[in-house]
mmCIF file of C-alpha atoms in Angstrom:
data_model
loop_
_atom_site.group_PDB
_atom_site.id
_atom_site.type_symbol
_atom_site.label_atom_id
_atom_site.label_comp_id
_atom_site.label_asym_id
_atom_site.label_seq_id
_atom_site.Cartn_x
_atom_site.Cartn_y
_atom_site.Cartn_z
ATOM 1 C CA MET A 23 9.817 -22.047 53.703
ATOM 2 C CA PHE A 24 9.878 -21.140 49.954
ATOM 3 C CA ARG A 25 12.816 -22.036 47.711
ATOM 4 C CA LEU A 26 13.674 -20.607 44.170
ATOM 5 C CA ILE A 27 15.270 -22.757 41.513
ATOM 6 C CA GLU A 28 16.112 -22.519 37.945
ATOM 7 C CA VAL A 29 14.218 -25.143 35.977
ATOM 8 C CA LYS A 30 16.529 -27.655 34.315
ATOM 9 C CA ASN A 31 16.151 -31.307 35.017
ATOM 10 C CA ARG A 32 13.304 -33.620 33.920
ATOM 11 C CA LYS A 33 11.121 -33.488 37.196
ATOM 12 C CA GLU A 34 11.570 -29.704 37.319
ATOM 13 C CA ILE A 35 10.316 -29.376 33.723
ATOM 14 C CA HIS A 36 7.437 -31.731 34.488
ATOM 15 C CA ASP A 37 6.464 -29.657 37.544
ATOM 16 C CA PHE A 38 6.771 -26.274 35.646
ATOM 17 C CA LEU A 39 4.446 -27.671 32.710
ATOM 18 C CA ASN A 40 1.703 -29.236 34.912
ATOM 19 C CA PHE A 41 1.620 -26.472 37.528
ATOM 20 C CA PRO A 42 -1.049 -24.373 35.851
ATOM 21 C CA LEU A 43 -3.122 -27.603 35.281
ATOM 22 C CA LYS A 44 -3.120 -28.298 38.938
ATOM 23 C CA LEU A 45 -3.616 -24.610 39.998
ATOM 24 C CA TYR A 46 -6.711 -24.200 37.841
ATOM 25 C CA LYS A 47 -8.134 -27.679 38.133
ATOM 26 C CA GLY A 48 -11.757 -27.552 38.070
ATOM 27 C CA ASN A 49 -12.051 -23.834 36.932
ATOM 28 C CA PRO A 50 -14.676 -23.572 34.370
ATOM 29 C CA TYR A 51 -12.856 -20.633 32.513
ATOM 30 C CA PHE A 52 -9.299 -21.850 32.215
ATOM 31 C CA VAL A 53 -8.225 -23.267 28.792
ATOM 32 C CA PRO A 54 -4.801 -24.960 28.519
ATOM 33 C CA PRO A 55 -2.579 -24.858 25.599
ATOM 34 C CA LEU A 56 -1.769 -27.921 23.808
ATOM 35 C CA TYR A 57 0.549 -29.838 26.100
ATOM 36 C CA ARG A 58 2.780 -31.123 23.227
ATOM 37 C CA ASP A 59 3.436 -27.584 22.113
ATOM 38 C CA GLU A 60 4.183 -26.380 25.620
ATOM 39 C CA LYS A 61 6.995 -29.179 25.915
ATOM 40 C CA LYS A 62 8.751 -27.715 22.964
ATOM 41 C CA ILE A 63 9.882 -24.641 24.917
ATOM 42 C CA PHE A 64 12.254 -26.858 26.921
ATOM 43 C CA ASP A 65 13.737 -28.316 23.598
ATOM 44 C CA LYS A 66 17.536 -27.473 23.259
ATOM 45 C CA ASN A 67 16.947 -27.451 19.494
ATOM 46 C CA ASP A 68 13.865 -25.114 19.739
ATOM 47 C CA TYR A 69 13.989 -22.890 16.777
ATOM 48 C CA ARG A 70 13.279 -19.859 18.853
ATOM 49 C CA LEU A 71 16.560 -20.106 20.803
ATOM 50 C CA SER A 72 18.240 -18.658 17.617
ATOM 51 C CA ASN A 73 17.147 -15.399 18.411
ATOM 52 C CA ASN A 74 16.030 -15.393 22.080
ATOM 53 C CA LYS A 75 17.677 -16.115 25.405
ATOM 54 C CA VAL A 76 15.381 -17.735 27.850
ATOM 55 C CA ALA A 77 15.341 -18.986 31.439
ATOM 56 C CA PHE A 78 12.690 -20.684 33.582
ATOM 57 C CA TYR A 79 12.246 -20.442 37.358
ATOM 58 C CA ALA A 80 10.075 -22.124 39.819
ATOM 59 C CA VAL A 81 9.423 -21.678 43.555
ATOM 60 C CA TYR A 82 8.860 -24.796 45.737
ATOM 61 C CA GLU A 83 7.362 -24.940 49.312
ATOM 62 C CA ASN A 84 8.986 -28.158 50.587
ATOM 63 C CA LYS A 85 8.661 -30.456 47.580
ATOM 64 C CA LYS A 86 5.560 -28.758 46.110
ATOM 65 C CA ILE A 87 5.815 -26.248 43.232
ATOM 66 C CA VAL A 88 3.804 -23.107 44.137
ATOM 67 C CA GLY A 89 4.866 -20.662 41.377
ATOM 68 C CA ARG A 90 6.722 -20.512 38.013
ATOM 69 C CA ILE A 91 7.786 -17.849 35.472
ATOM 70 C CA GLN A 92 9.748 -17.730 32.086
ATOM 71 C CA ALA A 93 11.928 -14.973 30.968
ATOM 72 C CA ILE A 94 12.598 -14.072 27.449
ATOM 73 C CA LEU A 95 15.272 -11.754 26.073
ATOM 74 C CA SER A 96 13.842 -11.147 22.401
ATOM 75 C CA MET A 97 17.092 -9.900 20.510
ATOM 76 C CA THR A 98 14.833 -9.281 17.502
ATOM 77 C CA SER A 99 12.235 -7.061 19.420
ATOM 78 C CA ASN A 100 15.113 -5.105 21.141
ATOM 79 C CA GLU A 101 16.958 -4.521 17.882
ATOM 80 C CA LYS A 102 13.720 -3.383 16.100
ATOM 81 C CA ARG A 103 12.852 -0.883 18.899
ATOM 82 C CA LYS A 104 16.365 0.014 20.162
ATOM 83 C CA GLN A 105 15.142 -1.199 23.718
ATOM 84 C CA LYS A 106 16.817 -3.107 26.518
ATOM 85 C CA ARG A 107 13.920 -5.406 27.639
ATOM 86 C CA VAL A 108 13.355 -8.758 29.030
ATOM 87 C CA ARG A 109 9.826 -10.278 28.661
ATOM 88 C CA PHE A 110 8.097 -12.394 31.224
ATOM 89 C CA THR A 111 5.567 -14.912 30.373
ATOM 90 C CA ARG A 112 4.012 -18.047 31.856
ATOM 91 C CA PHE A 113 3.718 -16.561 35.340
ATOM 92 C CA ASP A 114 1.535 -18.545 37.641
ATOM 93 C CA ALA A 115 1.451 -18.469 41.304
ATOM 94 C CA ILE A 116 -0.504 -19.208 44.493
ATOM 95 C CA ASP A 117 -1.825 -16.143 46.131
ATOM 96 C CA ASN A 118 1.388 -15.158 47.905
ATOM 97 C CA GLN A 119 3.455 -12.117 47.459
ATOM 98 C CA GLU A 120 6.635 -13.762 48.757
ATOM 99 C CA VAL A 121 6.345 -16.450 45.888
ATOM 100 C CA ALA A 122 5.720 -13.591 43.412
ATOM 101 C CA HIS A 123 8.720 -11.684 44.798
ATOM 102 C CA PHE A 124 11.004 -14.712 44.416
ATOM 103 C CA LEU A 125 10.145 -15.102 40.701
ATOM 104 C CA PHE A 126 10.253 -11.443 39.611
ATOM 105 C CA GLU A 127 13.542 -11.109 41.469
ATOM 106 C CA ALA A 128 14.847 -14.001 39.403
ATOM 107 C CA VAL A 129 13.721 -12.381 36.188
ATOM 108 C CA LYS A 130 15.318 -9.160 37.306
ATOM 109 C CA GLU A 131 18.656 -10.900 37.881
ATOM 110 C CA PHE A 132 18.533 -12.403 34.524
ATOM 111 C CA ALA A 133 17.696 -9.167 32.941
ATOM 112 C CA LEU A 134 20.494 -7.370 34.724
ATOM 113 C CA SER A 135 23.040 -10.110 33.956
ATOM 114 C CA ASN A 136 22.239 -9.405 30.275
ATOM 115 C CA GLU A 137 22.639 -5.687 30.700
ATOM 116 C CA MET A 138 18.809 -5.054 30.207
ATOM 117 C CA GLU A 139 16.971 -2.064 31.699
ATOM 118 C CA GLU A 140 13.218 -3.008 31.875
ATOM 119 C CA ILE A 141 10.970 -6.036 32.340
ATOM 120 C CA VAL A 142 7.768 -6.168 30.343
ATOM 121 C CA GLY A 143 4.785 -8.621 30.067
ATOM 122 C CA PRO A 144 3.098 -10.914 30.152
ATOM 123 C CA LEU A 145 4.489 -11.304 26.385
ATOM 124 C CA GLY A 146 5.566 -14.388 24.618
ATOM 125 C CA TYR A 147 8.010 -15.001 21.856
ATOM 126 C CA ASN A 148 5.778 -13.406 19.062
ATOM 127 C CA ASP A 149 2.386 -11.791 18.708
ATOM 128 C CA LEU A 150 0.423 -14.981 18.427
ATOM 129 C CA ASP A 151 1.753 -16.331 21.606
ATOM 130 C CA ARG A 152 -0.533 -15.953 24.705
ATOM 131 C CA GLU A 153 -0.081 -12.236 25.990
ATOM 132 C CA GLY A 154 -1.482 -9.864 28.423
ATOM 133 C CA LEU A 155 -2.734 -10.354 32.015
ATOM 134 C CA LEU A 156 -6.569 -10.744 32.349
ATOM 135 C CA ILE A 157 -7.827 -7.960 34.491
ATOM 136 C CA GLU A 158 -11.447 -7.918 33.489
ATOM 137 C CA GLY A 159 -13.642 -10.764 32.495
ATOM 138 C CA PHE A 160 -12.824 -13.393 34.978
ATOM 139 C CA ASN A 161 -16.254 -15.128 34.517
ATOM 140 C CA GLU A 162 -15.777 -15.773 30.816
ATOM 141 C CA LEU A 163 -14.372 -18.775 29.129
ATOM 142 C CA SER A 164 -10.807 -18.116 27.848
ATOM 143 C CA THR A 165 -10.153 -18.631 24.278
ATOM 144 C CA PHE A 166 -7.594 -21.238 23.134
ATOM 145 C CA GLU A 167 -5.331 -18.504 21.909
ATOM 146 C CA GLU A 168 -5.279 -16.538 25.115
ATOM 147 C CA GLN A 169 -4.421 -17.275 28.729
ATOM 148 C CA TYR A 170 -6.779 -17.290 31.757
ATOM 149 C CA ASN A 171 -5.576 -16.165 35.169
ATOM 150 C CA TYR A 172 -6.973 -15.401 38.567
ATOM 151 C CA PRO A 173 -7.865 -11.904 39.697
ATOM 152 C CA TYR A 174 -5.058 -11.730 42.405
ATOM 153 C CA TYR A 175 -2.287 -11.904 39.643
ATOM 154 C CA GLN A 176 -2.769 -8.177 39.057
ATOM 155 C CA LYS A 177 -2.005 -7.379 42.850
ATOM 156 C CA LEU A 178 1.081 -9.730 42.882
ATOM 157 C CA ILE A 179 2.588 -8.095 39.872
ATOM 158 C CA GLU A 180 1.696 -4.418 40.778
ATOM 159 C CA ASN A 181 3.119 -5.086 44.386
ATOM 160 C CA GLU A 182 6.519 -5.859 42.552
ATOM 161 C CA GLY A 183 6.671 -2.244 41.117
ATOM 162 C CA PHE A 184 5.088 -3.061 37.716
ATOM 163 C CA HIS A 185 2.647 -0.459 36.158
ATOM 164 C CA LYS A 186 0.381 -0.462 33.119
ATOM 165 C CA GLU A 187 2.013 0.059 29.657
ATOM 166 C CA VAL A 188 -0.979 -0.995 27.344
ATOM 167 C CA ASP A 189 -4.358 -2.584 27.704
ATOM 168 C CA TRP A 190 -6.167 -4.813 25.097
ATOM 169 C CA VAL A 191 -9.881 -5.208 24.974
ATOM 170 C CA GLU A 192 -11.899 -8.168 23.700
ATOM 171 C CA ARG A 193 -15.552 -8.392 22.523
ATOM 172 C CA LYS A 194 -18.300 -10.916 21.740
ATOM 173 C CA ILE A 195 -19.746 -9.893 18.325
ATOM 174 C CA ILE A 196 -23.044 -11.081 16.809
ATOM 175 C CA ALA A 197 -23.955 -10.672 13.122
ATOM 176 C CA PRO A 198 -26.651 -8.060 12.475
ATOM 177 C CA LYS A 199 -30.039 -9.524 11.058
ATOM 178 C CA GLU A 200 -29.254 -7.717 7.846
ATOM 179 C CA CYS A 201 -26.170 -6.333 6.206
ATOM 180 C CA ASP A 202 -26.310 -2.556 5.468
ATOM 181 C CA GLN A 203 -27.103 -2.901 1.593
ATOM 182 C CA LYS A 204 -25.522 0.497 0.830
ATOM 183 C CA ILE A 205 -22.247 -0.615 2.360
ATOM 184 C CA VAL A 206 -22.414 -4.049 0.390
ATOM 185 C CA GLU A 207 -22.940 -2.071 -2.938
ATOM 186 C CA ILE A 208 -20.167 0.348 -2.155
ATOM 187 C CA THR A 209 -17.979 -2.521 -1.208
ATOM 188 C CA ASP A 210 -18.638 -4.376 -4.427
ATOM 189 C CA LEU A 211 -17.887 -1.295 -6.581
ATOM 190 C CA MET A 212 -14.637 -0.847 -4.703
ATOM 191 C CA MET A 213 -13.593 -4.438 -5.390
ATOM 192 C CA ARG A 214 -14.290 -3.994 -9.154
ATOM 193 C CA ARG A 215 -12.594 -0.706 -9.531
ATOM 194 C CA ASN A 216 -9.563 -2.000 -7.921
ATOM 195 C CA ASN A 217 -9.513 -5.458 -9.621
ATOM 196 C CA LEU A 218 -9.695 -7.240 -6.450
ATOM 197 C CA HIS A 219 -11.432 -10.567 -5.906
ATOM 198 C CA LEU A 220 -12.031 -13.064 -3.099
ATOM 199 C CA ILE A 221 -10.336 -16.399 -3.333
ATOM 200 C CA LYS A 222 -13.067 -19.241 -3.480
ATOM 201 C CA GLY A 223 -13.007 -22.919 -4.026
ATOM 202 C CA LEU A 224 -9.724 -23.870 -2.483
ATOM 203 C CA LYS A 225 -9.207 -26.194 0.295
ATOM 204 C CA ALA A 226 -7.317 -25.039 3.344
ATOM 205 C CA ARG A 227 -4.191 -26.905 2.556
ATOM 206 C CA GLU A 228 -4.162 -25.467 -1.076
ATOM 207 C CA LEU A 229 -4.856 -22.010 0.473
ATOM 208 C CA ILE A 230 -1.879 -22.388 2.757
ATOM 209 C CA ARG A 231 0.445 -23.756 -0.024
ATOM 210 C CA LYS A 232 -0.503 -21.108 -2.608
ATOM 211 C CA TYR A 233 -0.937 -17.991 -0.182
ATOM 212 C CA GLY A 234 0.847 -18.990 3.020
ATOM 213 C CA ASP A 235 3.838 -16.743 2.311
ATOM 214 C CA GLY A 236 1.626 -13.796 1.213
ATOM 215 C CA PHE A 237 -0.363 -14.280 4.440
ATOM 216 C CA PHE A 238 2.495 -13.976 6.771
ATOM 217 C CA ASN A 239 4.061 -11.075 4.565
ATOM 218 C CA LEU A 240 0.960 -9.210 4.942
ATOM 219 C CA VAL A 241 0.450 -9.885 8.676
ATOM 220 C CA ASP A 242 4.094 -8.614 9.195
ATOM 221 C CA GLU A 243 3.519 -5.457 7.289
ATOM 222 C CA ALA A 244 0.011 -4.521 8.728
ATOM 223 C CA TYR A 245 1.092 -5.255 12.237
ATOM 224 C CA LYS A 246 4.610 -4.045 12.230
ATOM 225 C CA ASP A 247 3.803 -0.789 14.153
ATOM 226 C CA LEU A 248 1.607 -2.283 16.747
ATOM 227 C CA TYR A 249 2.787 -2.769 20.383
ATOM 228 C CA MET A 250 5.767 -5.243 20.715
ATOM 229 C CA THR A 251 5.092 -7.120 17.534
ATOM 230 C CA ILE A 252 7.924 -9.110 15.759
ATOM 231 C CA ASP A 253 8.127 -10.186 12.072
ATOM 232 C CA PHE A 254 7.736 -14.025 11.857
ATOM 233 C CA SER A 255 10.910 -15.930 10.810
ATOM 234 C CA PRO A 256 10.656 -18.696 8.144
ATOM 235 C CA LYS A 257 10.752 -21.300 10.995
ATOM 236 C CA GLU A 258 8.170 -19.631 13.072
ATOM 237 C CA ARG A 259 5.773 -19.603 9.992
ATOM 238 C CA GLU A 260 6.201 -23.344 9.604
ATOM 239 C CA GLU A 261 5.640 -24.107 13.157
ATOM 240 C CA LEU A 262 2.644 -21.793 13.420
ATOM 241 C CA ILE A 263 0.971 -23.557 10.579
ATOM 242 C CA LYS A 264 1.597 -26.926 12.187
ATOM 243 C CA THR A 265 -0.055 -25.745 15.298
ATOM 244 C CA PHE A 266 -3.107 -24.431 13.700
ATOM 245 C CA LYS A 267 -3.592 -26.721 10.571
ATOM 246 C CA LEU A 268 -5.618 -29.019 12.886
ATOM 247 C CA ILE A 269 -8.389 -26.506 13.161
ATOM 248 C CA LEU A 270 -7.924 -24.558 9.960
ATOM 249 C CA SER A 271 -10.737 -24.776 7.549
ATOM 250 C CA GLU A 272 -11.417 -22.885 4.216
ATOM 251 C CA LYS A 273 -14.944 -22.049 5.853
ATOM 252 C CA TRP A 274 -13.150 -19.758 8.295
ATOM 253 C CA ILE A 275 -10.542 -18.214 5.881
ATOM 254 C CA ARG A 276 -11.087 -15.236 3.743
ATOM 255 C CA ILE A 277 -8.393 -14.131 1.306
ATOM 256 C CA ILE A 278 -8.632 -10.952 -1.079
ATOM 257 C CA VAL A 279 -6.061 -10.608 -3.806
ATOM 258 C CA ASN A 280 -5.383 -8.088 -6.700
ATOM 259 C CA SER A 281 -5.007 -8.586 -10.242
ATOM 260 C CA ASN A 282 -1.309 -9.924 -9.711
ATOM 261 C CA ASP A 283 -2.575 -12.621 -7.295
ATOM 262 C CA GLU A 284 -1.099 -10.860 -4.336
ATOM 263 C CA VAL A 285 -2.747 -11.075 -0.934
ATOM 264 C CA VAL A 286 -4.111 -7.519 -0.039
ATOM 265 C CA GLY A 287 -6.698 -8.706 2.730
ATOM 266 C CA ILE A 288 -7.070 -11.467 5.135
ATOM 267 C CA GLY A 289 -9.744 -12.614 7.533
ATOM 268 C CA LEU A 290 -9.038 -15.614 9.729
ATOM 269 C CA CYS A 291 -11.334 -17.433 12.299
ATOM 270 C CA PHE A 292 -10.899 -20.554 14.362
ATOM 271 C CA PRO A 293 -13.522 -22.707 15.803
ATOM 272 C CA SER A 294 -13.611 -22.273 19.637
ATOM 273 C CA ILE A 295 -12.000 -25.506 20.899
ATOM 274 C CA GLY A 296 -11.606 -24.389 24.638
ATOM 275 C CA LYS A 297 -14.152 -26.674 26.064
ATOM 276 C CA ALA A 298 -12.838 -29.647 24.030
ATOM 277 C CA LEU A 299 -9.339 -29.233 25.772
ATOM 278 C CA GLN A 300 -10.407 -28.391 29.258
ATOM 279 C CA LYS A 301 -10.679 -31.844 30.927
ATOM 280 C CA SER A 302 -7.726 -33.294 29.117
ATOM 281 C CA GLY A 303 -5.288 -30.571 30.266
ATOM 282 C CA GLY A 304 -4.377 -29.781 26.643
ATOM 283 C CA ARG A 305 -3.552 -33.284 25.920
ATOM 284 C CA LEU A 306 -4.902 -34.980 22.652
ATOM 285 C CA THR A 307 -6.232 -38.034 24.243
ATOM 286 C CA PRO A 308 -8.978 -40.112 22.340
ATOM 287 C CA CYS A 309 -11.755 -38.412 24.061
ATOM 288 C CA ALA A 310 -10.394 -34.946 23.666
ATOM 289 C CA LEU A 311 -9.785 -35.644 19.973
ATOM 290 C CA PHE A 312 -13.311 -36.772 19.613
ATOM 291 C CA LYS A 313 -14.541 -33.455 21.335
ATOM 292 C CA LEU A 314 -12.048 -31.352 19.279
ATOM 293 C CA ILE A 315 -13.236 -32.823 15.852
ATOM 294 C CA ARG A 316 -16.815 -32.047 17.033
ATOM 295 C CA SER A 317 -16.017 -28.468 17.950
ATOM 296 C CA ILE A 318 -14.145 -27.951 14.543
ATOM 297 C CA HIS A 319 -16.929 -29.218 12.443
ATOM 298 C CA LYS A 320 -19.926 -27.877 14.462
ATOM 299 C CA PRO A 321 -18.691 -24.791 16.184
ATOM 300 C CA LYS A 322 -21.206 -22.733 18.171
ATOM 301 C CA ILE A 323 -18.479 -20.066 18.723
ATOM 302 C CA LEU A 324 -15.641 -18.579 16.608
ATOM 303 C CA ASP A 325 -12.486 -16.985 17.637
ATOM 304 C CA LEU A 326 -11.424 -14.163 15.444
ATOM 305 C CA GLY A 327 -7.780 -14.791 14.700
ATOM 306 C CA LEU A 328 -6.943 -11.592 12.844
ATOM 307 C CA ILE A 329 -7.977 -9.227 9.965
ATOM 308 C CA ALA A 330 -5.039 -7.668 8.173
ATOM 309 C CA ILE A 331 -5.110 -5.335 5.146
ATOM 310 C CA LYS A 332 -2.262 -4.244 2.995
ATOM 311 C CA LYS A 333 -1.208 -0.714 3.812
ATOM 312 C CA GLU A 334 -2.076 0.884 0.473
ATOM 313 C CA TYR A 335 -5.470 -0.576 0.612
ATOM 314 C CA GLN A 336 -6.179 0.495 4.196
ATOM 315 C CA GLY A 337 -9.319 2.876 4.273
ATOM 316 C CA SER A 338 -10.347 1.857 0.630
ATOM 317 C CA GLY A 339 -12.994 -0.548 1.873
ATOM 318 C CA VAL A 340 -11.160 -3.820 1.654
ATOM 319 C CA ALA A 341 -11.601 -4.187 5.491
ATOM 320 C CA TRP A 342 -15.361 -3.834 4.925
ATOM 321 C CA ALA A 343 -15.143 -6.674 2.276
ATOM 322 C CA ILE A 344 -13.526 -8.866 4.866
ATOM 323 C CA LEU A 345 -16.162 -7.877 7.646
ATOM 324 C CA ILE A 346 -19.225 -8.444 5.199
ATOM 325 C CA GLU A 347 -17.816 -11.986 4.555
ATOM 326 C CA LEU A 348 -17.509 -12.403 8.266
ATOM 327 C CA ILE A 349 -21.287 -11.398 8.719
ATOM 328 C CA LYS A 350 -22.156 -13.942 6.055
ATOM 329 C CA MET A 351 -20.081 -16.609 7.713
ATOM 330 C CA LEU A 352 -21.656 -16.192 11.155
ATOM 331 C CA LYS A 353 -25.249 -16.154 9.697
ATOM 332 C CA LYS A 354 -24.731 -19.235 7.311
ATOM 333 C CA GLU A 355 -23.015 -21.437 9.850
ATOM 334 C CA LYS A 356 -25.521 -20.265 12.730
ATOM 335 C CA ILE A 357 -22.657 -19.158 15.007
ATOM 336 C CA GLN A 358 -23.806 -17.781 18.377
ATOM 337 C CA HIS A 359 -21.130 -15.192 18.453
ATOM 338 C CA CYS A 360 -17.499 -14.488 17.557
ATOM 339 C CA GLU A 361 -14.588 -13.636 20.073
ATOM 340 C CA THR A 362 -12.535 -10.829 18.824
ATOM 341 C CA ASN A 363 -9.389 -11.760 20.965
ATOM 342 C CA LEU A 364 -7.061 -8.803 21.568
ATOM 343 C CA ASN A 365 -7.480 -5.339 20.319
ATOM 344 C CA LEU A 366 -5.391 -2.517 21.578
ATOM 345 C CA GLU A 367 -7.704 -0.117 23.445
ATOM 346 C CA ASP A 368 -6.476 2.671 21.407
ATOM 347 C CA ASN A 369 -6.739 0.981 18.002
ATOM 348 C CA PHE A 370 -9.688 2.692 16.807
ATOM 349 C CA ALA A 371 -9.535 1.689 13.250
ATOM 350 C CA ILE A 372 -10.265 -1.843 14.285
ATOM 351 C CA ILE A 373 -12.575 -1.114 17.354
ATOM 352 C CA ASN A 374 -14.964 1.137 15.292
ATOM 353 C CA ASN A 375 -15.809 -1.628 12.953
ATOM 354 C CA TRP A 376 -17.594 -3.656 15.742
ATOM 355 C CA HIS A 377 -20.130 -0.942 15.946
ATOM 356 C CA ARG A 378 -21.816 -2.393 12.908
ATOM 357 C CA PHE A 379 -22.302 -5.768 15.021
ATOM 358 C CA ASP A 380 -24.251 -6.351 18.220
ATOM 359 C CA ASN A 381 -21.278 -6.423 20.504
ATOM 360 C CA ILE A 382 -20.250 -6.309 24.219
ATOM 361 C CA GLN A 383 -16.717 -5.753 25.537
ATOM 362 C CA HIS A 384 -16.310 -8.555 28.059
ATOM 363 C CA LYS A 385 -12.574 -8.783 28.647
ATOM 364 C CA ARG A 386 -9.580 -6.599 29.203
ATOM 365 C CA ARG A 387 -5.830 -7.501 29.477
ATOM 366 C CA ARG A 388 -2.787 -5.608 30.337
ATOM 367 C CA SER A 389 0.862 -5.601 29.640
ATOM 368 C CA PHE A 390 3.063 -4.250 32.461
ATOM 369 C CA VAL A 391 6.470 -2.664 32.560
ATOM 370 C CA LYS A 392 8.974 -2.086 35.311
ATOM 371 C CA ARG A 393 12.146 -0.168 35.091
ATOM 372 C CA ILE A 394 15.248 -1.917 36.791
ATOM 373 C CA CYS A 395 18.672 -0.963 38.015
ATOM 374 C CA LYS A 396 21.633 -2.644 39.898
#
């Protein structure tokens, strides 16, 4: 017999955090998040609670956890879009519809008790959280930034009345043997005419100190009209830097500034660290740290974190200045391929850029929505 609980005490929290590690034990494609970061979602002083209401639920069979889910009411997102939505995230379950039903009914009751009208997800607190349900590419290693799930999850969600809202696609891209010299020349001319230059010679810490605010301001501006994005609060900016500074390197950061030293273009990659974290369950054990350091210093694969261009420079060639740098980076460091992570399937301004690379679309993710009523 199944039993639903709202997760509150220490044992329940432990079960909630460890359930996916048990569910995917031995799975060669699942990559866990950093365990220390996951624990923070239960901290009563978590900075995200200032503009979000949250609830955590789990389903047990006897004393064994068999499913979990988190509900997030993002006041910032709802105010921005004039919506009444609750997000769901961290949905994991055995292949059992009754378990899924218990979990989504709990999210529904949470939403209705807060006078919401829709449930949407999987979506996290912000756009850099893991989001989207994997619906294609189950035999591909997940990136550290995104979540892996079993194929049956889609059935469990759709059987609860959810339908597609948007899809994202992901690609493996490989640098061409040679850059198109005509594009290189045009890009160089554009950079000179607009008094733009690439930042060189600064270490990652110095880049963050000097251009960190400009980085986040540009990301907020460039991504503001994309699906369910939210501006980063000052505390979120600080915490994201803490999370990623371990794997940030000036080798993988490209920043273009104008004559006033304002950031107008960004390209950011991360070494692929998925395999380094698999066996440790996301815990930074000595063995995991050794593998992590090796992955950071000698990566074979890169994860493309993001490319962002200031609005007035979009279409001017700045994006190609970043992409040319990406090609140089892949070739110089002898990278096998780069993973693009999530691109909205209708964001052709981004997707069309990958035609200059050898590329293959290898994954697809989906965000679902369901209208609810009392």
